[in-house]
mmCIF file of C-alpha atoms in Angstrom:
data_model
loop_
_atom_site.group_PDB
_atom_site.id
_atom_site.type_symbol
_atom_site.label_atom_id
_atom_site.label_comp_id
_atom_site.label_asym_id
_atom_site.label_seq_id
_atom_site.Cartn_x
_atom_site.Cartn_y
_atom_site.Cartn_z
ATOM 1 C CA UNK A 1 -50.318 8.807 162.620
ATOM 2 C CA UNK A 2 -47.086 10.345 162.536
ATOM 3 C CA UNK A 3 -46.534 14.090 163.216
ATOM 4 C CA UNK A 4 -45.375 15.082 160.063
ATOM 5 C CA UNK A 5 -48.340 13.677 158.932
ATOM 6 C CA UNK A 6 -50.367 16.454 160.583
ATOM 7 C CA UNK A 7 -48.752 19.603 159.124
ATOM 8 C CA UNK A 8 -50.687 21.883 157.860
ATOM 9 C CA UNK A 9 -49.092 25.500 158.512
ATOM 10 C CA UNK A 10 -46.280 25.970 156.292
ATOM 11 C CA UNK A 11 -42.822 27.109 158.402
ATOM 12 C CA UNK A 12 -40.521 29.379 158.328
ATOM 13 C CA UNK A 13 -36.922 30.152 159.848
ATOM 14 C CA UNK A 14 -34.634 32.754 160.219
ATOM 15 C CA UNK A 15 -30.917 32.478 161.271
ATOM 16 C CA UNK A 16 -29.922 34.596 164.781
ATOM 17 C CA UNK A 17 -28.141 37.019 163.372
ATOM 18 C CA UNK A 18 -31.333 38.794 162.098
ATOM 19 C CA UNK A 19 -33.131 41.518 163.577
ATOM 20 C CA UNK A 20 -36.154 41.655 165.562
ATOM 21 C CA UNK A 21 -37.127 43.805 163.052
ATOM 22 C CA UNK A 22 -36.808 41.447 160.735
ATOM 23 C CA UNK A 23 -38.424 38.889 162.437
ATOM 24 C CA UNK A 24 -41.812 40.888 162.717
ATOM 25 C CA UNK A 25 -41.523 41.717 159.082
ATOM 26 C CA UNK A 26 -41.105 38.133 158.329
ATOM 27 C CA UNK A 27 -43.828 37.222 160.482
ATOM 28 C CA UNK A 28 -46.657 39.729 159.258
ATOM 29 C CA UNK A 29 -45.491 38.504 155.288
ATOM 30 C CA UNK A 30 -45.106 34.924 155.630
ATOM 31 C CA UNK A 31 -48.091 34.610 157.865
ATOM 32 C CA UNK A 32 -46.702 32.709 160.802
ATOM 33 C CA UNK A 33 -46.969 34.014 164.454
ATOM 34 C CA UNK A 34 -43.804 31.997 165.425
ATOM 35 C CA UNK A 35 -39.805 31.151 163.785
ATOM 36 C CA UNK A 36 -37.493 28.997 164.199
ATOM 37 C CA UNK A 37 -34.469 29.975 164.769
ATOM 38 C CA UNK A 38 -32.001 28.193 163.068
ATOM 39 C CA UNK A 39 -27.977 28.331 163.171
ATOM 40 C CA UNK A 40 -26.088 26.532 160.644
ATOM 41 C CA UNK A 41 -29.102 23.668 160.368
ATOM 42 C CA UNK A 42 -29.276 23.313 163.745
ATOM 43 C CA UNK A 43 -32.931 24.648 165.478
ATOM 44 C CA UNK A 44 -31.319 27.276 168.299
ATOM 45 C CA UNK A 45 -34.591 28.704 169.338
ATOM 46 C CA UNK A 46 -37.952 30.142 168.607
ATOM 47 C CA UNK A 47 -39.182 33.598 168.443
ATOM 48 C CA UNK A 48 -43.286 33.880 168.742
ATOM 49 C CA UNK A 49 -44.865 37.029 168.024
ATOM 50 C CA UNK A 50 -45.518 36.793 171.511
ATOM 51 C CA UNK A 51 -42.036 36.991 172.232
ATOM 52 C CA UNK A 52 -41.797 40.125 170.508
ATOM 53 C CA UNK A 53 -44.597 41.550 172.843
ATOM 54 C CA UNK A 54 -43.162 40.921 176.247
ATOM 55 C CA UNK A 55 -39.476 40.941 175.641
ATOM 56 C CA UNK A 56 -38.946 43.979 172.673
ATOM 57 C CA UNK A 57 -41.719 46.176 172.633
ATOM 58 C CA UNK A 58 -42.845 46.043 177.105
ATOM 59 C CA UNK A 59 -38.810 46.456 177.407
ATOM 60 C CA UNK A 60 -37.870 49.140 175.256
ATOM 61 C CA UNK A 61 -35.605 46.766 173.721
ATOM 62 C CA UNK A 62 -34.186 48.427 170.300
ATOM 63 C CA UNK A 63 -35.630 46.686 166.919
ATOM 64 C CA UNK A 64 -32.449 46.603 165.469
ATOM 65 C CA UNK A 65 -31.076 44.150 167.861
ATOM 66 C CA UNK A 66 -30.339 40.782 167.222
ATOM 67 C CA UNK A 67 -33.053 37.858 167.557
ATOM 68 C CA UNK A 68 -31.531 35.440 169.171
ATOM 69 C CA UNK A 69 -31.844 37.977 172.451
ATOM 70 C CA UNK A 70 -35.132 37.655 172.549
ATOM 71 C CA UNK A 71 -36.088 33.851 171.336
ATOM 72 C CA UNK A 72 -37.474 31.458 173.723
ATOM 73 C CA UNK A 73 -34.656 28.036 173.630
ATOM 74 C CA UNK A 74 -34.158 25.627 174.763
ATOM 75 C CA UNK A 75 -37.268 24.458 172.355
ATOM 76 C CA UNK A 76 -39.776 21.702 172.971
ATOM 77 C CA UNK A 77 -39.464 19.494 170.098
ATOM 78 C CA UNK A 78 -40.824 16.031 168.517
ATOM 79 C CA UNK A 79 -39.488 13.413 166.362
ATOM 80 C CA UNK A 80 -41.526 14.560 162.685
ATOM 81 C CA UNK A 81 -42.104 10.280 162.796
ATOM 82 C CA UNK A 82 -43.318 10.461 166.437
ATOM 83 C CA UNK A 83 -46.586 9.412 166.708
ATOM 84 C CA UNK A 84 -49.111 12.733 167.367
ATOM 85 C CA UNK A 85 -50.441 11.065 170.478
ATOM 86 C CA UNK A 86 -46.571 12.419 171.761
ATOM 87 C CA UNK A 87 -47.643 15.447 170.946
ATOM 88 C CA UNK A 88 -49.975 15.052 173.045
ATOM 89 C CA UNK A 89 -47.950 14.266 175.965
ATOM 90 C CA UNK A 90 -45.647 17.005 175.523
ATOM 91 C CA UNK A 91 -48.055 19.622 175.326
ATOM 92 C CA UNK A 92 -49.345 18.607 178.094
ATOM 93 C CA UNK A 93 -46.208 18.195 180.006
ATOM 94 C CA UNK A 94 -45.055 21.462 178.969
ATOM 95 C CA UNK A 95 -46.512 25.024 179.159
ATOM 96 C CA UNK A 96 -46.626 25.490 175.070
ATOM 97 C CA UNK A 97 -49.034 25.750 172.503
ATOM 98 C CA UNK A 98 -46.505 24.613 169.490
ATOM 99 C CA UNK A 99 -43.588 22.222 169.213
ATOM 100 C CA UNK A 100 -40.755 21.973 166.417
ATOM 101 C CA UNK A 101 -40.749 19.199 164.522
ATOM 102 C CA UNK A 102 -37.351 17.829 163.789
ATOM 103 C CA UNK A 103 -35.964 15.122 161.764
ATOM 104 C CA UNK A 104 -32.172 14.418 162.348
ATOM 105 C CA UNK A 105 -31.878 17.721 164.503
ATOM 106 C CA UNK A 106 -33.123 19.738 161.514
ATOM 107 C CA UNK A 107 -35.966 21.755 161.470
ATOM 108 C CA UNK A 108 -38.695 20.562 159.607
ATOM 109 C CA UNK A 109 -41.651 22.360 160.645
ATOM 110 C CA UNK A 110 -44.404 23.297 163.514
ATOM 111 C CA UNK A 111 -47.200 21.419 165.384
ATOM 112 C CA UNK A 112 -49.519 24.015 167.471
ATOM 113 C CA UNK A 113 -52.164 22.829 169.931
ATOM 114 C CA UNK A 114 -54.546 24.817 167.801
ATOM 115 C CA UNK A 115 -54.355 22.749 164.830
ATOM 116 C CA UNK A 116 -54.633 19.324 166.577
ATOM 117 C CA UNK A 117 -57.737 20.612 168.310
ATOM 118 C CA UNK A 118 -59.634 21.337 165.264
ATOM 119 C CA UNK A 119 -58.518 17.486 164.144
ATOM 120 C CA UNK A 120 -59.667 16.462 166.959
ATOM 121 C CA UNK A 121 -63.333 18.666 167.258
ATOM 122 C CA UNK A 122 -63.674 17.176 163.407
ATOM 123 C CA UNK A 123 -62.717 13.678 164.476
ATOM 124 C CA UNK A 124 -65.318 13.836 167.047
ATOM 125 C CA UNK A 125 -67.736 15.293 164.550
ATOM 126 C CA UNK A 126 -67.577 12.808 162.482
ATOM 127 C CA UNK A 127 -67.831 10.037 165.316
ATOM 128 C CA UNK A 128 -70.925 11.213 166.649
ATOM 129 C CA UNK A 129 -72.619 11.886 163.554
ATOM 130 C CA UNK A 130 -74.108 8.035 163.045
ATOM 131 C CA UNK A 131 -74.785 8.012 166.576
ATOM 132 C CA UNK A 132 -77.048 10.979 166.535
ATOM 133 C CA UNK A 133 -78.400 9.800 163.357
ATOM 134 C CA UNK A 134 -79.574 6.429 165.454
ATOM 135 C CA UNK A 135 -81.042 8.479 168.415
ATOM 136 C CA UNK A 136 -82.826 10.693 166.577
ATOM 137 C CA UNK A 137 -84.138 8.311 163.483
ATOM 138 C CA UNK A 138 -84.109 4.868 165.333
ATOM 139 C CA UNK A 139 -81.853 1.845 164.744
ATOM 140 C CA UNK A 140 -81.965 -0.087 161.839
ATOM 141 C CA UNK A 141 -80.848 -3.258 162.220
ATOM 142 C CA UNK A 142 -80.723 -5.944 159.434
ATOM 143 C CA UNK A 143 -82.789 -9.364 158.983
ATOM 144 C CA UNK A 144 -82.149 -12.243 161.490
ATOM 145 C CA UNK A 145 -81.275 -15.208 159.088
ATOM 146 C CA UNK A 146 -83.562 -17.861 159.340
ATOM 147 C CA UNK A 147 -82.776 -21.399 160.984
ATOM 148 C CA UNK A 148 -81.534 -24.025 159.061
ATOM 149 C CA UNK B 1 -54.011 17.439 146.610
ATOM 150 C CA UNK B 2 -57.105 15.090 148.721
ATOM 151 C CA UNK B 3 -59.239 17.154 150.021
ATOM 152 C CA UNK B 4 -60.254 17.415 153.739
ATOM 153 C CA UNK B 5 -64.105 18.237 154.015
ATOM 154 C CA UNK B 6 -65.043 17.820 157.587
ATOM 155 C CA UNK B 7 -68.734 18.168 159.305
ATOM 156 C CA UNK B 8 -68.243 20.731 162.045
ATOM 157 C CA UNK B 9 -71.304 21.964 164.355
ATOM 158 C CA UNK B 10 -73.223 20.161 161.394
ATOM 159 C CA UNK B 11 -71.827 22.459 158.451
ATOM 160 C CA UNK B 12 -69.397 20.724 156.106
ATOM 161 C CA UNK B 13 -66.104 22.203 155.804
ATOM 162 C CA UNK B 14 -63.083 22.244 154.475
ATOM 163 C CA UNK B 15 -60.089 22.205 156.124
ATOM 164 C CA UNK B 16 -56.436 22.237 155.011
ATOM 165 C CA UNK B 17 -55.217 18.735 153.834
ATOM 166 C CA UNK B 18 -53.222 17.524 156.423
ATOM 167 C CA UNK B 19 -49.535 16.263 156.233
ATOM 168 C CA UNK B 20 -46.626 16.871 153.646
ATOM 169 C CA UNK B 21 -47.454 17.111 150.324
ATOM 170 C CA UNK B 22 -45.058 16.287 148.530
ATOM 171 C CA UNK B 23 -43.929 19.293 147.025
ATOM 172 C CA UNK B 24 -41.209 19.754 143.934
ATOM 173 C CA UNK B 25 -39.722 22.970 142.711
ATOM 174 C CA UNK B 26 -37.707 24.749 141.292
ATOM 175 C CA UNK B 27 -35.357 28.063 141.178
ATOM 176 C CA UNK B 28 -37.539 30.605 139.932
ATOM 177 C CA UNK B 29 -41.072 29.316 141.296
ATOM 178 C CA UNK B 30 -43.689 31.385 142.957
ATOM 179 C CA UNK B 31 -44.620 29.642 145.867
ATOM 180 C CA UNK B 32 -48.086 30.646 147.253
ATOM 181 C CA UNK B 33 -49.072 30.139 151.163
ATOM 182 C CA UNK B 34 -53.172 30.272 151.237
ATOM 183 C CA UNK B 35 -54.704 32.097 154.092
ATOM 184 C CA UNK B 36 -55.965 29.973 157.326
ATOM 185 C CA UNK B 37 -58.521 32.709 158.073
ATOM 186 C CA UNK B 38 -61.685 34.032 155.594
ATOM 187 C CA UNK B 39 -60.244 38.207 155.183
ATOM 188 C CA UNK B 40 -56.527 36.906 155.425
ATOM 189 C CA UNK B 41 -54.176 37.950 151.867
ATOM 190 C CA UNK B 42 -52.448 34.621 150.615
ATOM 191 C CA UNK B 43 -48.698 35.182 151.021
ATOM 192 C CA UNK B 44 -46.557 34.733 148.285
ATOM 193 C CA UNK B 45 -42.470 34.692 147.296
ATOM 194 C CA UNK B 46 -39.788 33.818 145.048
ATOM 195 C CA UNK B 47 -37.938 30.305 145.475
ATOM 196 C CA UNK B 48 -34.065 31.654 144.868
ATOM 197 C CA UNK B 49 -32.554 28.299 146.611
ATOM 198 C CA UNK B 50 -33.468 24.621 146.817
ATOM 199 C CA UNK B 51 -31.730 22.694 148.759
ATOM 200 C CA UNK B 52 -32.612 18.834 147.832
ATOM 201 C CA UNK B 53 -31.695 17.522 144.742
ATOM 202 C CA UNK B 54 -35.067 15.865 143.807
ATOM 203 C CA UNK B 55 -36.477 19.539 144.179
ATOM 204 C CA UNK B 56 -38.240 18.932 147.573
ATOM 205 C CA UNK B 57 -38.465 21.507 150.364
ATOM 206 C CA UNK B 58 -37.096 23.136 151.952
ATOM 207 C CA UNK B 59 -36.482 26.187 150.113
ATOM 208 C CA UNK B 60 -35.184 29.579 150.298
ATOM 209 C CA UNK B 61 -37.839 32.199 149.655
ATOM 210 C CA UNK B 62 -37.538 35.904 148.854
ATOM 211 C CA UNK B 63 -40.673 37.438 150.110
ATOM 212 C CA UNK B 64 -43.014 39.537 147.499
ATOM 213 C CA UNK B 65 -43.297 42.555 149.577
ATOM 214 C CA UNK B 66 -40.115 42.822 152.097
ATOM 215 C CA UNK B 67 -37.792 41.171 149.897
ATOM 216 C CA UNK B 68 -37.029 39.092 152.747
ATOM 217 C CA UNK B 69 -35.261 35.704 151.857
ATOM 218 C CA UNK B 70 -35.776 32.763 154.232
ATOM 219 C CA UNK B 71 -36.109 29.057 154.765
ATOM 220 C CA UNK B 72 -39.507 28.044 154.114
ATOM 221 C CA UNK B 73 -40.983 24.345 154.782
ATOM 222 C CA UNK B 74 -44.285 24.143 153.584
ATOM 223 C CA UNK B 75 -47.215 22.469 155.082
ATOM 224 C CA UNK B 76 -49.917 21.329 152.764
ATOM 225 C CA UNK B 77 -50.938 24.694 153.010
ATOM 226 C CA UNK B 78 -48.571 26.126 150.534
ATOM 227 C CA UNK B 79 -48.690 25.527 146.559
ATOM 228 C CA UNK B 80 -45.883 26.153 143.666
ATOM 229 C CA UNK B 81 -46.870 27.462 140.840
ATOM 230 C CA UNK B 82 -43.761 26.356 138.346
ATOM 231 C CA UNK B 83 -41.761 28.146 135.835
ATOM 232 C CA UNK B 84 -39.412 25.952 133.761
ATOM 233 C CA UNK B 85 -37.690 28.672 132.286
ATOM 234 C CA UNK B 86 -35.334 28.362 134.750
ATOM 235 C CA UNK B 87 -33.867 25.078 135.253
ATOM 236 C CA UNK B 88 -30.867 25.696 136.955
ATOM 237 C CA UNK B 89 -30.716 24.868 140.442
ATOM 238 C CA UNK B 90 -28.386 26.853 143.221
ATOM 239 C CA UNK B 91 -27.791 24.558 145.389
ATOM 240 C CA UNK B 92 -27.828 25.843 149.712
#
């Protein structure tokens, strides 16, 4: 499955020229806890709301200043026709919980280990489910044809 | 759009569809992003910009309450509700 495949969370960007300010009130009405940040089509950076946290508000940092101060880059990102079992890999190579998704350097959108864990708990779900059903109701097998 | 009903701790439910839907719109549409969370407000804005010409994503959106206006690319949990009053298309 590719990874653009497994989007679910819609995405949003901002270019880094805009505020921090901004950025939180983005955040809080768009719903998303993390945006790219995104210079003339080209993904520059991410700013989580964690981001916001440790570098703005535990700093004293002003809200009017600009977001690309404060964004986390370079960025971890995948292929959007990478399989998801890169994702994989990369989030477990690197110390994240989402990666952009790019297709020809753009942004396109944003995988977090949170989402692919909840595939994965249903996948499993679902997998088990016959299995139980056989160790707790017996195995049925069908007839045995008879010899010729 | 298929829906995704999944059996989790042995209670079906239903989780976002997964992967790009597909999505068309226009200048003028309300595009709606449906909560993740039971108590969470759907999020809503104005498409002002599209930036393909077959209408696909992604688009600029002018946010209901800030008046925000930003690139949105919408996962399958976003819907368009359409208006085709307004056919004319400013292109990014």
């Amino acid at each position: 499955m590719r990874t653009i495949e497994v989007l679910r969370r819609s995405a949003v960007s901002i270019p880094p020229e805009a505020t921090v300010r901004a950025a939180a009130e983005i955040m809080e009405e768009s719903g998303v806890g993390a945006l790219g940040v995104v210079d003339r089509g080209r993904l520059v950076g991410i700013v989580t709301d964690r981001d916001l946290v440790r570098r703005v508000l535990a700093t004293g940092r002003p809200a009017d200043g600009r977001v690309d101060a404060v964004m986390s880059s370079p960025v971890v990102t995948i292929s959007a026709d990478a399989d998801v079992h890169a994702a994989f890999a990369l989030f477990g190579r690197h110390a994240v919980r989402r990666l952009a998704v790019v297709r020809d350097e753009q942004f396109v959108g944003m995988v977090t280990v949170d989402d692919l864990l909840v595939d994965l708990a249903a996948d499993l779900s679902d997998l088990s489910r016959p299995v139980i059903g056989e160790i707790l109701f017996g195995h049925h097998d069908g007839p045995v044809p008879a010899l010729p | 759009v298929e829906r995704n009903v999944r059996y989790l701790d042995g209670a079906a439910v239903e989780l976002p569809s997964k992967g790009a839907c597909g999505m068309h719109a226009s200048v003028g549409d309300r595009i709606v992003i449906h909560a993740h969370r039971s108590g969470e407000p759907d999020r809503d804005g104005e498409i002002v910009a599209v930036q393909a010409d077959d209408g696909g994503p992604p688009y600029m959106v002018r946010w209901a309450e800030s008046g925000h206006e930003t690139l949105l690319y919408p996962g399958s949990d976003a819907t368009v509700q359409q208006f085709h009053s307004s056919d004319v298309v400013r292109r990014l």
